[in-house]
Amino acid sequence: MDPYNNPDQQSEATILAMITRLEERGQHPIFLRMIAAYAAQVRRDQPLRVLELGCGTGVVIRFFETILHDESALIGADISLRLLEAAKSMRPNSRVHWDHIAPGRLPYENSLFDVVVMHTLLSHVPDPEKVLLEAARILKQGGRLIIFDADHASTTYGLPDYARMRAADQKLADAIATHPDICRQLPRLLKRSGFRLENHHAEIVSECGRGDFWLSSVRGFARLIPALGILPEVEGRAWVNDLLSSHEEGTFFAAGSYYTFSATTASDLQDHPQTNSHRKSDCAAPFLAP
Ligand SMILES: C[S@@+](CC[C@H](N)C(=O)[O-])C[C@H]1O[C@@H](n2cnc3c(N)ncnc32)[C@H](O)[C@@H]1O
């Protein structure tokens, strides 16, 4: 059901809901702070070649454009033409190069990029390990992969009835993500794909009393629940109304965790013949800020 698996096959109503949600959350101070925190790991004093895979409407790669060296090459790639059109129309003067790609093998040569960013991509792809192997192939040796994703399995919207709340949380997570538990799998998947995990960071985003960040998610779900049939009609309406009224009454509760993983292509790639077989042996200059 995950609409982000193939946005272009969704109805106009669904894709508009996706564009609105991606832009709203991408401009929210909480999200901007989390993006800025991981972007700060990338050095700015020299041009870099940076790819955001699964860029959607371009929130993240446009942020990198504002902070990286002017001569950096910035590419936003996505499988959705509709989302890329939205990305282009929002900032016609952006220096970002937008690539429409097919799922699977990426249209980039080996060892091309200094940095690859995946911001809420991996929870949506059918085979995250294949995507990681491709990232390992196109990154320079010592290049950096930054993965940011939601631990959808932890996201919860407070309802007065526990059983109803648990059931709704699970249905929403399963509907909106192919892998609601991707963050819990990443240490294993990164290792298997030839990456060395350098650091990770977790953040709980919670709102009690009034909603803001999560309220925009509730409003997004108000459009997606009927469009995708996530919950039966009456149940779906009750879920939305309960959360909107709890916000009005000052009793709103919602919370969820986000993780950032920062990994480098392992220098000892002998153990990873899948990634090593295509790789050139030249070494990239270090790019991380001291
Ligand atoms: C939740 S959105 C995130 C968009 C953007 N990174 C953001 O956070 O605003 C997931 C994006 O991944 C894209 N996507 C899904 N599968 C993909 C794949 N195999 N390769 C590249 N992009 C993909 C979708 O089209 C969608 O734009």
PDB file of C-alpha atoms and ligand atoms in Angstrom:
ATOM      1  CA  MET A   1       0.000   0.000   0.000  1.00  0.00           C
ATOM      2  CA  ASP A   2       2.968   2.343   0.646  1.00  0.00           C
ATOM      3  CA  PRO A   3       2.244   5.245  -1.758  1.00  0.00           C
ATOM      4  CA  TYR A   4       5.921   6.242  -1.824  1.00  0.00           C
ATOM      5  CA  ASN A   5       6.798   2.978  -3.585  1.00  0.00           C
ATOM      6  CA  ASN A   6       5.474   4.440  -6.780  1.00  0.00           C
ATOM      7  CA  PRO A   7       4.006   7.922  -6.374  1.00  0.00           C
ATOM      8  CA  ASP A   8       3.248   8.328 -10.089  1.00  0.00           C
ATOM      9  CA  GLN A   9       0.729   5.488  -9.939  1.00  0.00           C
ATOM     10  CA  GLN A  10      -1.266   7.241  -7.219  1.00  0.00           C
ATOM     11  CA  SER A  11      -4.371   9.350  -7.726  1.00  0.00           C
ATOM     12  CA  GLU A  12      -4.017  13.106  -8.121  1.00  0.00           C
ATOM     13  CA  ALA A  13      -5.500  13.555  -4.615  1.00  0.00           C
ATOM     14  CA  THR A  14      -2.871  11.241  -3.091  1.00  0.00           C
ATOM     15  CA  ILE A  15       0.063  12.832  -4.876  1.00  0.00           C
ATOM     16  CA  LEU A  16      -1.092  16.311  -3.865  1.00  0.00           C
ATOM     17  CA  ALA A  17      -1.362  15.110  -0.255  1.00  0.00           C
ATOM     18  CA  MET A  18       2.191  13.747  -0.535  1.00  0.00           C
ATOM     19  CA  ILE A  19       3.583  16.996  -1.976  1.00  0.00           C
ATOM     20  CA  THR A  20       1.865  19.055   0.727  1.00  0.00           C
ATOM     21  CA  ARG A  21       3.102  16.776   3.515  1.00  0.00           C
ATOM     22  CA  LEU A  22       6.705  16.607   2.224  1.00  0.00           C
ATOM     23  CA  GLU A  23       6.901  20.391   1.915  1.00  0.00           C
ATOM     24  CA  GLU A  24       5.177  21.079   5.255  1.00  0.00           C
ATOM     25  CA  ARG A  25       7.373  18.753   7.246  1.00  0.00           C
ATOM     26  CA  GLY A  26      10.484  19.776   5.274  1.00  0.00           C
ATOM     27  CA  GLN A  27       9.985  23.399   6.246  1.00  0.00           C
ATOM     28  CA  HIS A  28       9.113  22.652   9.847  1.00  0.00           C
ATOM     29  CA  PRO A  29      11.781  23.921  12.287  1.00  0.00           C
ATOM     30  CA  ILE A  30      12.098  20.455  13.885  1.00  0.00           C
ATOM     31  CA  PHE A  31      12.853  18.841  10.545  1.00  0.00           C
ATOM     32  CA  LEU A  32      15.143  21.653   9.424  1.00  0.00           C
ATOM     33  CA  ARG A  33      17.092  21.299  12.661  1.00  0.00           C
ATOM     34  CA  MET A  34      17.523  17.550  12.152  1.00  0.00           C
ATOM     35  CA  ILE A  35      18.634  18.067   8.522  1.00  0.00           C
ATOM     36  CA  ALA A  36      21.046  20.834   9.568  1.00  0.00           C
ATOM     37  CA  ALA A  37      22.519  18.546  12.256  1.00  0.00           C
ATOM     38  CA  TYR A  38      23.542  15.818   9.837  1.00  0.00           C
ATOM     39  CA  ALA A  39      24.454  18.226   7.033  1.00  0.00           C
ATOM     40  CA  ALA A  40      26.943  19.831   9.434  1.00  0.00           C
ATOM     41  CA  GLN A  41      29.041  16.659   9.146  1.00  0.00           C
ATOM     42  CA  VAL A  42      29.833  17.445   5.513  1.00  0.00           C
ATOM     43  CA  ARG A  43      32.689  19.814   4.846  1.00  0.00           C
ATOM     44  CA  ARG A  44      31.936  23.075   3.045  1.00  0.00           C
ATOM     45  CA  ASP A  45      35.385  24.334   2.100  1.00  0.00           C
ATOM     46  CA  GLN A  46      35.742  22.366  -1.108  1.00  0.00           C
ATOM     47  CA  PRO A  47      33.427  21.367  -3.971  1.00  0.00           C
ATOM     48  CA  LEU A  48      31.740  18.011  -3.462  1.00  0.00           C
ATOM     49  CA  ARG A  49      29.609  15.782  -5.621  1.00  0.00           C
ATOM     50  CA  VAL A  50      26.454  15.059  -3.632  1.00  0.00           C
ATOM     51  CA  LEU A  51      23.479  12.876  -4.548  1.00  0.00           C
ATOM     52  CA  GLU A  52      20.167  12.812  -2.744  1.00  0.00           C
ATOM     53  CA  LEU A  53      18.500   9.561  -3.696  1.00  0.00           C
ATOM     54  CA  GLY A  54      14.713   9.699  -3.344  1.00  0.00           C
ATOM     55  CA  CYS A  55      14.679  13.504  -3.247  1.00  0.00           C
ATOM     56  CA  GLY A  56      10.901  13.917  -3.657  1.00  0.00           C
ATOM     57  CA  THR A  57      10.126  17.635  -3.853  1.00  0.00           C
ATOM     58  CA  GLY A  58      13.774  18.419  -3.099  1.00  0.00           C
ATOM     59  CA  VAL A  59      13.586  19.696   0.470  1.00  0.00           C
ATOM     60  CA  VAL A  60      16.917  18.178   1.541  1.00  0.00           C
ATOM     61  CA  ILE A  61      19.090  18.705  -1.528  1.00  0.00           C
ATOM     62  CA  ARG A  62      17.897  22.337  -1.689  1.00  0.00           C
ATOM     63  CA  PHE A  63      19.072  22.698   1.920  1.00  0.00           C
ATOM     64  CA  PHE A  64      22.507  21.320   0.949  1.00  0.00           C
ATOM     65  CA  GLU A  65      22.577  23.856  -1.900  1.00  0.00           C
ATOM     66  CA  THR A  66      22.384  26.682   0.637  1.00  0.00           C
ATOM     67  CA  ILE A  67      25.328  25.461   2.738  1.00  0.00           C
ATOM     68  CA  LEU A  68      27.829  23.659   0.502  1.00  0.00           C
ATOM     69  CA  HIS A  69      30.680  25.104  -1.571  1.00  0.00           C
ATOM     70  CA  ASP A  70      29.312  27.018  -4.595  1.00  0.00           C
ATOM     71  CA  GLU A  71      31.039  24.719  -7.050  1.00  0.00           C
ATOM     72  CA  SER A  72      29.586  21.555  -5.579  1.00  0.00           C
ATOM     73  CA  ALA A  73      27.652  19.318  -7.961  1.00  0.00           C
ATOM     74  CA  LEU A  74      24.222  18.596  -6.456  1.00  0.00           C
ATOM     75  CA  ILE A  75      21.932  15.946  -7.852  1.00  0.00           C
ATOM     76  CA  GLY A  76      18.410  15.095  -6.724  1.00  0.00           C
ATOM     77  CA  ALA A  77      17.225  11.752  -8.107  1.00  0.00           C
ATOM     78  CA  ASP A  78      13.803  10.185  -7.805  1.00  0.00           C
ATOM     79  CA  ILE A  79      11.588   7.600  -9.479  1.00  0.00           C
ATOM     80  CA  SER A  80       8.636  10.024  -9.507  1.00  0.00           C
ATOM     81  CA  LEU A  81       8.317  12.473 -12.388  1.00  0.00           C
ATOM     82  CA  ARG A  82       5.421  14.196 -10.608  1.00  0.00           C
ATOM     83  CA  LEU A  83       7.478  14.895  -7.490  1.00  0.00           C
ATOM     84  CA  LEU A  84      10.452  16.030  -9.583  1.00  0.00           C
ATOM     85  CA  GLU A  85       8.184  18.428 -11.489  1.00  0.00           C
ATOM     86  CA  ALA A  86       7.041  19.839  -8.150  1.00  0.00           C
ATOM     87  CA  ALA A  87      10.699  20.113  -7.062  1.00  0.00           C
ATOM     88  CA  LYS A  88      11.671  22.041 -10.210  1.00  0.00           C
ATOM     89  CA  SER A  89       8.692  24.382 -10.104  1.00  0.00           C
ATOM     90  CA  MET A  90       9.313  25.325  -6.469  1.00  0.00           C
ATOM     91  CA  ARG A  91      12.824  26.690  -7.100  1.00  0.00           C
ATOM     92  CA  PRO A  92      13.289  27.323 -10.839  1.00  0.00           C
ATOM     93  CA  ASN A  93      16.658  28.999 -10.197  1.00  0.00           C
ATOM     94  CA  SER A  94      18.092  26.164  -8.128  1.00  0.00           C
ATOM     95  CA  ARG A  95      21.501  24.815  -9.184  1.00  0.00           C
ATOM     96  CA  VAL A  96      20.350  21.282  -8.345  1.00  0.00           C
ATOM     97  CA  HIS A  97      20.329  18.877 -11.278  1.00  0.00           C
ATOM     98  CA  TRP A  98      17.204  16.685 -11.171  1.00  0.00           C
ATOM     99  CA  ASP A  99      17.372  13.111 -12.459  1.00  0.00           C
ATOM    100  CA  HIS A 100      14.380  10.921 -13.155  1.00  0.00           C
ATOM    101  CA  ILE A 101      15.597   7.382 -12.472  1.00  0.00           C
ATOM    102  CA  ALA A 102      14.206   3.850 -12.527  1.00  0.00           C
ATOM    103  CA  PRO A 103      14.361   1.657  -9.421  1.00  0.00           C
ATOM    104  CA  GLY A 104      17.304  -0.760  -9.461  1.00  0.00           C
ATOM    105  CA  ARG A 105      20.716  -0.019 -10.949  1.00  0.00           C
ATOM    106  CA  LEU A 106      21.506   3.674 -10.687  1.00  0.00           C
ATOM    107  CA  PRO A 107      22.532   5.564 -13.837  1.00  0.00           C
ATOM    108  CA  TYR A 108      25.843   6.697 -12.322  1.00  0.00           C
ATOM    109  CA  GLU A 109      29.354   5.400 -12.835  1.00  0.00           C
ATOM    110  CA  ASN A 110      31.321   3.727 -10.059  1.00  0.00           C
ATOM    111  CA  SER A 111      33.050   5.830  -7.392  1.00  0.00           C
ATOM    112  CA  LEU A 112      31.452   9.109  -8.536  1.00  0.00           C
ATOM    113  CA  PHE A 113      30.058  10.727  -5.385  1.00  0.00           C
ATOM    114  CA  ASP A 114      31.575  12.120  -2.204  1.00  0.00           C
ATOM    115  CA  VAL A 115      28.256  12.007  -0.372  1.00  0.00           C
ATOM    116  CA  VAL A 116      24.990  10.119  -0.877  1.00  0.00           C
ATOM    117  CA  VAL A 117      21.991  11.135   1.225  1.00  0.00           C
ATOM    118  CA  MET A 118      18.848   9.047   1.716  1.00  0.00           C
ATOM    119  CA  HIS A 119      16.271  11.005   3.635  1.00  0.00           C
ATOM    120  CA  THR A 120      13.219   8.885   4.437  1.00  0.00           C
ATOM    121  CA  LEU A 121      13.851   6.711   1.381  1.00  0.00           C
ATOM    122  CA  LEU A 122      14.862   3.291   2.707  1.00  0.00           C
ATOM    123  CA  SER A 123      11.682   2.729   4.733  1.00  0.00           C
ATOM    124  CA  HIS A 124       9.825   2.902   1.399  1.00  0.00           C
ATOM    125  CA  VAL A 125      11.820   0.709  -1.003  1.00  0.00           C
ATOM    126  CA  PRO A 126      11.022  -2.998  -1.414  1.00  0.00           C
ATOM    127  CA  ASP A 127      14.681  -4.099  -1.133  1.00  0.00           C
ATOM    128  CA  PRO A 128      16.757  -1.666   0.992  1.00  0.00           C
ATOM    129  CA  GLU A 129      19.902  -3.822   0.750  1.00  0.00           C
ATOM    130  CA  LYS A 130      19.975  -3.502  -3.052  1.00  0.00           C
ATOM    131  CA  VAL A 131      19.744   0.275  -2.723  1.00  0.00           C
ATOM    132  CA  LEU A 132      22.609   0.258  -0.210  1.00  0.00           C
ATOM    133  CA  LEU A 133      24.765  -1.862  -2.516  1.00  0.00           C
ATOM    134  CA  GLU A 134      24.184   0.631  -5.323  1.00  0.00           C
ATOM    135  CA  ALA A 135      25.122   3.477  -2.986  1.00  0.00           C
ATOM    136  CA  ALA A 136      28.334   1.633  -2.106  1.00  0.00           C
ATOM    137  CA  ARG A 137      29.123   1.244  -5.811  1.00  0.00           C
ATOM    138  CA  ILE A 138      28.655   4.917  -6.749  1.00  0.00           C
ATOM    139  CA  LEU A 139      30.400   6.359  -3.677  1.00  0.00           C
ATOM    140  CA  LYS A 140      34.110   7.107  -3.819  1.00  0.00           C
ATOM    141  CA  GLN A 141      36.211   4.985  -1.547  1.00  0.00           C
ATOM    142  CA  GLY A 142      35.915   6.619   1.878  1.00  0.00           C
ATOM    143  CA  GLY A 143      32.771   8.427   0.651  1.00  0.00           C
ATOM    144  CA  ARG A 144      29.951   9.065   3.074  1.00  0.00           C
ATOM    145  CA  LEU A 145      26.418   7.748   3.181  1.00  0.00           C
ATOM    146  CA  ILE A 146      23.937   9.653   5.336  1.00  0.00           C
ATOM    147  CA  ILE A 147      20.645   7.930   6.046  1.00  0.00           C
ATOM    148  CA  PHE A 148      17.842   9.664   7.874  1.00  0.00           C
ATOM    149  CA  ASP A 149      14.626   7.797   8.484  1.00  0.00           C
ATOM    150  CA  ALA A 150      11.639   7.501  10.749  1.00  0.00           C
ATOM    151  CA  ASP A 151      11.283   4.563  13.068  1.00  0.00           C
ATOM    152  CA  HIS A 152       7.657   4.321  11.929  1.00  0.00           C
ATOM    153  CA  ALA A 153       7.161   1.359  14.260  1.00  0.00           C
ATOM    154  CA  SER A 154       7.529   3.773  17.175  1.00  0.00           C
ATOM    155  CA  THR A 155       5.144   6.461  15.921  1.00  0.00           C
ATOM    156  CA  THR A 156       2.031   6.778  18.042  1.00  0.00           C
ATOM    157  CA  TYR A 157      -0.976   9.111  18.098  1.00  0.00           C
ATOM    158  CA  GLY A 158      -2.701   9.281  21.481  1.00  0.00           C
ATOM    159  CA  LEU A 159      -6.305   8.067  21.612  1.00  0.00           C
ATOM    160  CA  PRO A 160      -8.274   7.485  24.819  1.00  0.00           C
ATOM    161  CA  ASP A 161      -8.634   3.759  24.117  1.00  0.00           C
ATOM    162  CA  TYR A 162      -5.348   1.778  24.199  1.00  0.00           C
ATOM    163  CA  ALA A 163      -6.446  -1.129  21.985  1.00  0.00           C
ATOM    164  CA  ARG A 164      -7.853   1.225  19.352  1.00  0.00           C
ATOM    165  CA  MET A 165      -4.713   3.348  19.499  1.00  0.00           C
ATOM    166  CA  ARG A 166      -2.369   0.348  19.052  1.00  0.00           C
ATOM    167  CA  ALA A 167      -4.410  -0.991  16.144  1.00  0.00           C
ATOM    168  CA  ALA A 168      -4.546   2.405  14.384  1.00  0.00           C
ATOM    169  CA  ASP A 169      -0.815   3.095  14.933  1.00  0.00           C
ATOM    170  CA  GLN A 170       0.092  -0.209  13.333  1.00  0.00           C
ATOM    171  CA  LYS A 171      -2.263   0.191  10.373  1.00  0.00           C
ATOM    172  CA  LEU A 172      -0.984   3.701   9.679  1.00  0.00           C
ATOM    173  CA  ALA A 173       2.676   2.644   9.941  1.00  0.00           C
ATOM    174  CA  ASP A 174       2.132  -0.369   7.689  1.00  0.00           C
ATOM    175  CA  ALA A 175       0.262   1.752   5.151  1.00  0.00           C
ATOM    176  CA  ILE A 176       2.773   4.560   4.943  1.00  0.00           C
ATOM    177  CA  ALA A 177       6.028   2.565   5.008  1.00  0.00           C
ATOM    178  CA  THR A 178       7.140  -0.684   3.395  1.00  0.00           C
ATOM    179  CA  HIS A 179       9.642  -1.181   6.259  1.00  0.00           C
ATOM    180  CA  PRO A 180       8.316   0.544   9.396  1.00  0.00           C
ATOM    181  CA  ASP A 181      11.272  -1.030  11.271  1.00  0.00           C
ATOM    182  CA  ILE A 182      14.068  -0.039   8.853  1.00  0.00           C
ATOM    183  CA  CYS A 183      16.109   1.832  11.482  1.00  0.00           C
ATOM    184  CA  ARG A 184      16.308  -1.330  13.591  1.00  0.00           C
ATOM    185  CA  GLN A 185      17.637  -3.262  10.584  1.00  0.00           C
ATOM    186  CA  LEU A 186      20.194  -0.726   9.384  1.00  0.00           C
ATOM    187  CA  PRO A 187      23.239  -1.738  11.464  1.00  0.00           C
ATOM    188  CA  ARG A 188      22.980  -5.215   9.917  1.00  0.00           C
ATOM    189  CA  LEU A 189      22.146  -4.029   6.392  1.00  0.00           C
ATOM    190  CA  LEU A 190      24.925  -1.440   6.320  1.00  0.00           C
ATOM    191  CA  LYS A 191      27.509  -4.027   7.316  1.00  0.00           C
ATOM    192  CA  ARG A 192      26.277  -6.489   4.714  1.00  0.00           C
ATOM    193  CA  SER A 193      26.470  -3.818   2.005  1.00  0.00           C
ATOM    194  CA  GLY A 194      30.073  -2.890   2.671  1.00  0.00           C
ATOM    195  CA  PHE A 195      29.648   0.166   4.904  1.00  0.00           C
ATOM    196  CA  ARG A 196      31.256   1.007   8.196  1.00  0.00           C
ATOM    197  CA  LEU A 197      28.807   2.670  10.571  1.00  0.00           C
ATOM    198  CA  GLU A 198      30.589   5.776  11.924  1.00  0.00           C
ATOM    199  CA  ASN A 199      27.863   7.241  14.111  1.00  0.00           C
ATOM    200  CA  HIS A 200      24.158   7.387  14.658  1.00  0.00           C
ATOM    201  CA  HIS A 201      21.817   9.840  16.276  1.00  0.00           C
ATOM    202  CA  ALA A 202      18.264   9.318  17.525  1.00  0.00           C
ATOM    203  CA  GLU A 203      15.652  11.894  18.323  1.00  0.00           C
ATOM    204  CA  ILE A 204      12.168  11.564  19.768  1.00  0.00           C
ATOM    205  CA  VAL A 205       9.795  14.136  18.330  1.00  0.00           C
ATOM    206  CA  SER A 206       6.864  14.446  20.708  1.00  0.00           C
ATOM    207  CA  GLU A 207       4.009  16.880  21.168  1.00  0.00           C
ATOM    208  CA  CYS A 208       1.773  17.056  24.216  1.00  0.00           C
ATOM    209  CA  GLY A 209      -1.181  19.419  24.626  1.00  0.00           C
ATOM    210  CA  ARG A 210      -1.218  21.098  21.215  1.00  0.00           C
ATOM    211  CA  GLY A 211      -0.068  19.481  17.988  1.00  0.00           C
ATOM    212  CA  ASP A 212       2.069  21.117  15.308  1.00  0.00           C
ATOM    213  CA  PHE A 213       4.535  18.840  13.490  1.00  0.00           C
ATOM    214  CA  TRP A 214       2.376  15.751  14.141  1.00  0.00           C
ATOM    215  CA  LEU A 215      -0.821  17.707  13.535  1.00  0.00           C
ATOM    216  CA  SER A 216       0.331  18.312   9.957  1.00  0.00           C
ATOM    217  CA  SER A 217       0.824  14.543   9.722  1.00  0.00           C
ATOM    218  CA  VAL A 218      -2.733  13.983  11.031  1.00  0.00           C
ATOM    219  CA  ARG A 219      -4.025  16.396   8.364  1.00  0.00           C
ATOM    220  CA  GLY A 220      -2.009  14.505   5.736  1.00  0.00           C
ATOM    221  CA  PHE A 221      -3.539  11.242   6.949  1.00  0.00           C
ATOM    222  CA  ALA A 222      -7.003  12.841   6.803  1.00  0.00           C
ATOM    223  CA  ARG A 223      -6.469  12.936   3.021  1.00  0.00           C
ATOM    224  CA  LEU A 224      -4.553   9.645   2.709  1.00  0.00           C
ATOM    225  CA  ILE A 225      -6.795   7.424   4.882  1.00  0.00           C
ATOM    226  CA  PRO A 226      -9.796   7.573   2.511  1.00  0.00           C
ATOM    227  CA  ALA A 227      -7.644   7.819  -0.650  1.00  0.00           C
ATOM    228  CA  LEU A 228      -5.725   4.628   0.237  1.00  0.00           C
ATOM    229  CA  GLY A 229      -8.397   2.869   2.320  1.00  0.00           C
ATOM    230  CA  ILE A 230      -6.019   2.678   5.299  1.00  0.00           C
ATOM    231  CA  LEU A 231      -8.882   2.450   7.823  1.00  0.00           C
ATOM    232  CA  PRO A 232     -12.585   1.741   7.324  1.00  0.00           C
ATOM    233  CA  GLU A 233     -14.447   4.994   6.595  1.00  0.00           C
ATOM    234  CA  VAL A 234     -16.120   5.496   9.989  1.00  0.00           C
ATOM    235  CA  GLU A 235     -12.984   4.436  11.892  1.00  0.00           C
ATOM    236  CA  GLY A 236     -10.814   6.744   9.801  1.00  0.00           C
ATOM    237  CA  ARG A 237     -13.069   9.744  10.371  1.00  0.00           C
ATOM    238  CA  ALA A 238     -13.190   9.023  14.114  1.00  0.00           C
ATOM    239  CA  TRP A 239      -9.357   8.800  14.261  1.00  0.00           C
ATOM    240  CA  VAL A 240      -8.933  12.172  12.550  1.00  0.00           C
ATOM    241  CA  ASN A 241     -11.701  13.854  14.578  1.00  0.00           C
ATOM    242  CA  ASP A 242     -10.397  12.521  17.901  1.00  0.00           C
ATOM    243  CA  LEU A 243      -6.929  13.905  17.213  1.00  0.00           C
ATOM    244  CA  LEU A 244      -8.141  17.255  15.871  1.00  0.00           C
ATOM    245  CA  SER A 245     -10.419  17.721  18.899  1.00  0.00           C
ATOM    246  CA  SER A 246      -7.697  16.726  21.350  1.00  0.00           C
ATOM    247  CA  HIS A 247      -5.537  19.440  19.746  1.00  0.00           C
ATOM    248  CA  GLU A 248      -8.375  21.972  20.196  1.00  0.00           C
ATOM    249  CA  GLU A 249      -8.869  20.873  23.818  1.00  0.00           C
ATOM    250  CA  GLY A 250      -5.133  20.982  24.573  1.00  0.00           C
ATOM    251  CA  THR A 251      -4.935  17.216  25.233  1.00  0.00           C
ATOM    252  CA  PHE A 252      -3.120  16.166  22.044  1.00  0.00           C
ATOM    253  CA  PHE A 253      -0.365  13.540  22.235  1.00  0.00           C
ATOM    254  CA  ALA A 254       1.794  12.177  19.417  1.00  0.00           C
ATOM    255  CA  ALA A 255       5.380  10.959  19.301  1.00  0.00           C
ATOM    256  CA  GLY A 256       7.830   9.131  17.097  1.00  0.00           C
ATOM    257  CA  SER A 257      11.581   8.591  16.720  1.00  0.00           C
ATOM    258  CA  TYR A 258      13.876   9.610  13.885  1.00  0.00           C
ATOM    259  CA  TYR A 259      17.376   8.232  13.313  1.00  0.00           C
ATOM    260  CA  THR A 260      20.388   9.442  11.389  1.00  0.00           C
ATOM    261  CA  PHE A 261      23.052   6.915  10.390  1.00  0.00           C
ATOM    262  CA  SER A 262      26.370   8.092   9.019  1.00  0.00           C
ATOM    263  CA  ALA A 263      28.512   5.454   7.335  1.00  0.00           C
ATOM    264  CA  THR A 264      31.602   5.316   5.145  1.00  0.00           C
ATOM    265  CA  THR A 265      32.451   2.875   2.442  1.00  0.00           C
ATOM    266  CA  ALA A 266      34.687   0.452   4.296  1.00  0.00           C
ATOM    267  CA  SER A 267      38.346   0.722   3.268  1.00  0.00           C
ATOM    268  CA  ASP A 268      38.729  -3.009   3.742  1.00  0.00           C
ATOM    269  CA  LEU A 269      36.400  -4.025   0.955  1.00  0.00           C
ATOM    270  CA  GLN A 270      37.878  -7.472   0.463  1.00  0.00           C
ATOM    271  CA  ASP A 271      35.063  -8.769   2.632  1.00  0.00           C
ATOM    272  CA  HIS A 272      32.503  -7.211   0.335  1.00  0.00           C
ATOM    273  CA  PRO A 273      33.038  -8.599  -3.140  1.00  0.00           C
ATOM    274  CA  GLN A 274      29.648  -7.326  -4.330  1.00  0.00           C
ATOM    275  CA  THR A 275      30.591  -3.711  -3.802  1.00  0.00           C
ATOM    276  CA  ASN A 276      34.282  -4.157  -4.471  1.00  0.00           C
ATOM    277  CA  SER A 277      33.939  -5.807  -7.857  1.00  0.00           C
ATOM    278  CA  HIS A 278      33.098  -2.522  -9.627  1.00  0.00           C
ATOM    279  CA  ARG A 279      35.166  -0.165  -7.573  1.00  0.00           C
ATOM    280  CA  LYS A 280      38.164   1.810  -8.713  1.00  0.00           C
ATOM    281  CA  SER A 281      41.046   1.772  -6.256  1.00  0.00           C
ATOM    282  CA  ASP A 282      41.705   5.529  -6.173  1.00  0.00           C
ATOM    283  CA  CYS A 283      41.094   7.202  -2.842  1.00  0.00           C
ATOM    284  CA  ALA A 284      38.904  10.281  -2.375  1.00  0.00           C
ATOM    285  CA  ALA A 285      40.186  13.252  -0.433  1.00  0.00           C
ATOM    286  CA  PRO A 286      38.665  13.343   3.055  1.00  0.00           C
ATOM    287  CA  PHE A 287      35.653  15.613   3.159  1.00  0.00           C
ATOM    288  CA  LEU A 288      34.430  15.609   6.699  1.00  0.00           C
ATOM    289  CA  ALA A 289      34.852  18.674   8.817  1.00  0.00           C
ATOM    290  CA  PRO A 290      37.397  18.066  11.562  1.00  0.00           C
TER     291      PRO A 290
HETATM  292  C1  LIG B   1       8.987   9.842   1.829  1.00  0.00           C
HETATM  293  S1  LIG B   1       9.549  10.432   0.308  1.00  0.00           S
HETATM  294  C2  LIG B   1      10.959  11.395   0.800  1.00  0.00           C
HETATM  295  C3  LIG B   1      11.247  12.535  -0.133  1.00  0.00           C
HETATM  296  C4  LIG B   1      12.341  13.496   0.352  1.00  0.00           C
HETATM  297  N1  LIG B   1      13.582  12.814   0.595  1.00  0.00           N
HETATM  298  C5  LIG B   1      11.883  14.214   1.623  1.00  0.00           C
HETATM  299  O1  LIG B   1      12.158  13.729   2.712  1.00  0.00           O
HETATM  300  O2  LIG B   1      11.230  15.247   1.496  1.00  0.00           O
HETATM  301  C6  LIG B   1      10.305   9.009  -0.456  1.00  0.00           C
HETATM  302  C7  LIG B   1      10.784   9.309  -1.861  1.00  0.00           C
HETATM  303  O3  LIG B   1      11.498   8.193  -2.369  1.00  0.00           O
HETATM  304  C8  LIG B   1      11.170   8.036  -3.735  1.00  0.00           C
HETATM  305  N2  LIG B   1      11.524   6.652  -4.104  1.00  0.00           N
HETATM  306  C9  LIG B   1      10.870   5.506  -3.825  1.00  0.00           C
HETATM  307  N3  LIG B   1      11.564   4.439  -4.285  1.00  0.00           N
HETATM  308  C10 LIG B   1      12.692   4.937  -4.858  1.00  0.00           C
HETATM  309  C11 LIG B   1      13.835   4.345  -5.483  1.00  0.00           C
HETATM  310  N4  LIG B   1      13.950   3.022  -5.633  1.00  0.00           N
HETATM  311  N5  LIG B   1      14.810   5.147  -5.937  1.00  0.00           N
HETATM  312  C12 LIG B   1      14.718   6.490  -5.789  1.00  0.00           C
HETATM  313  N6  LIG B   1      13.672   7.113  -5.209  1.00  0.00           N
HETATM  314  C13 LIG B   1      12.669   6.343  -4.747  1.00  0.00           C
HETATM  315  C14 LIG B   1       9.713   8.385  -3.811  1.00  0.00           C
HETATM  316  O4  LIG B   1       9.305   8.713  -5.107  1.00  0.00           O
HETATM  317  C15 LIG B   1       9.662   9.585  -2.854  1.00  0.00           C
HETATM  318  O5  LIG B   1       9.938  10.775  -3.510  1.00  0.00           O
END
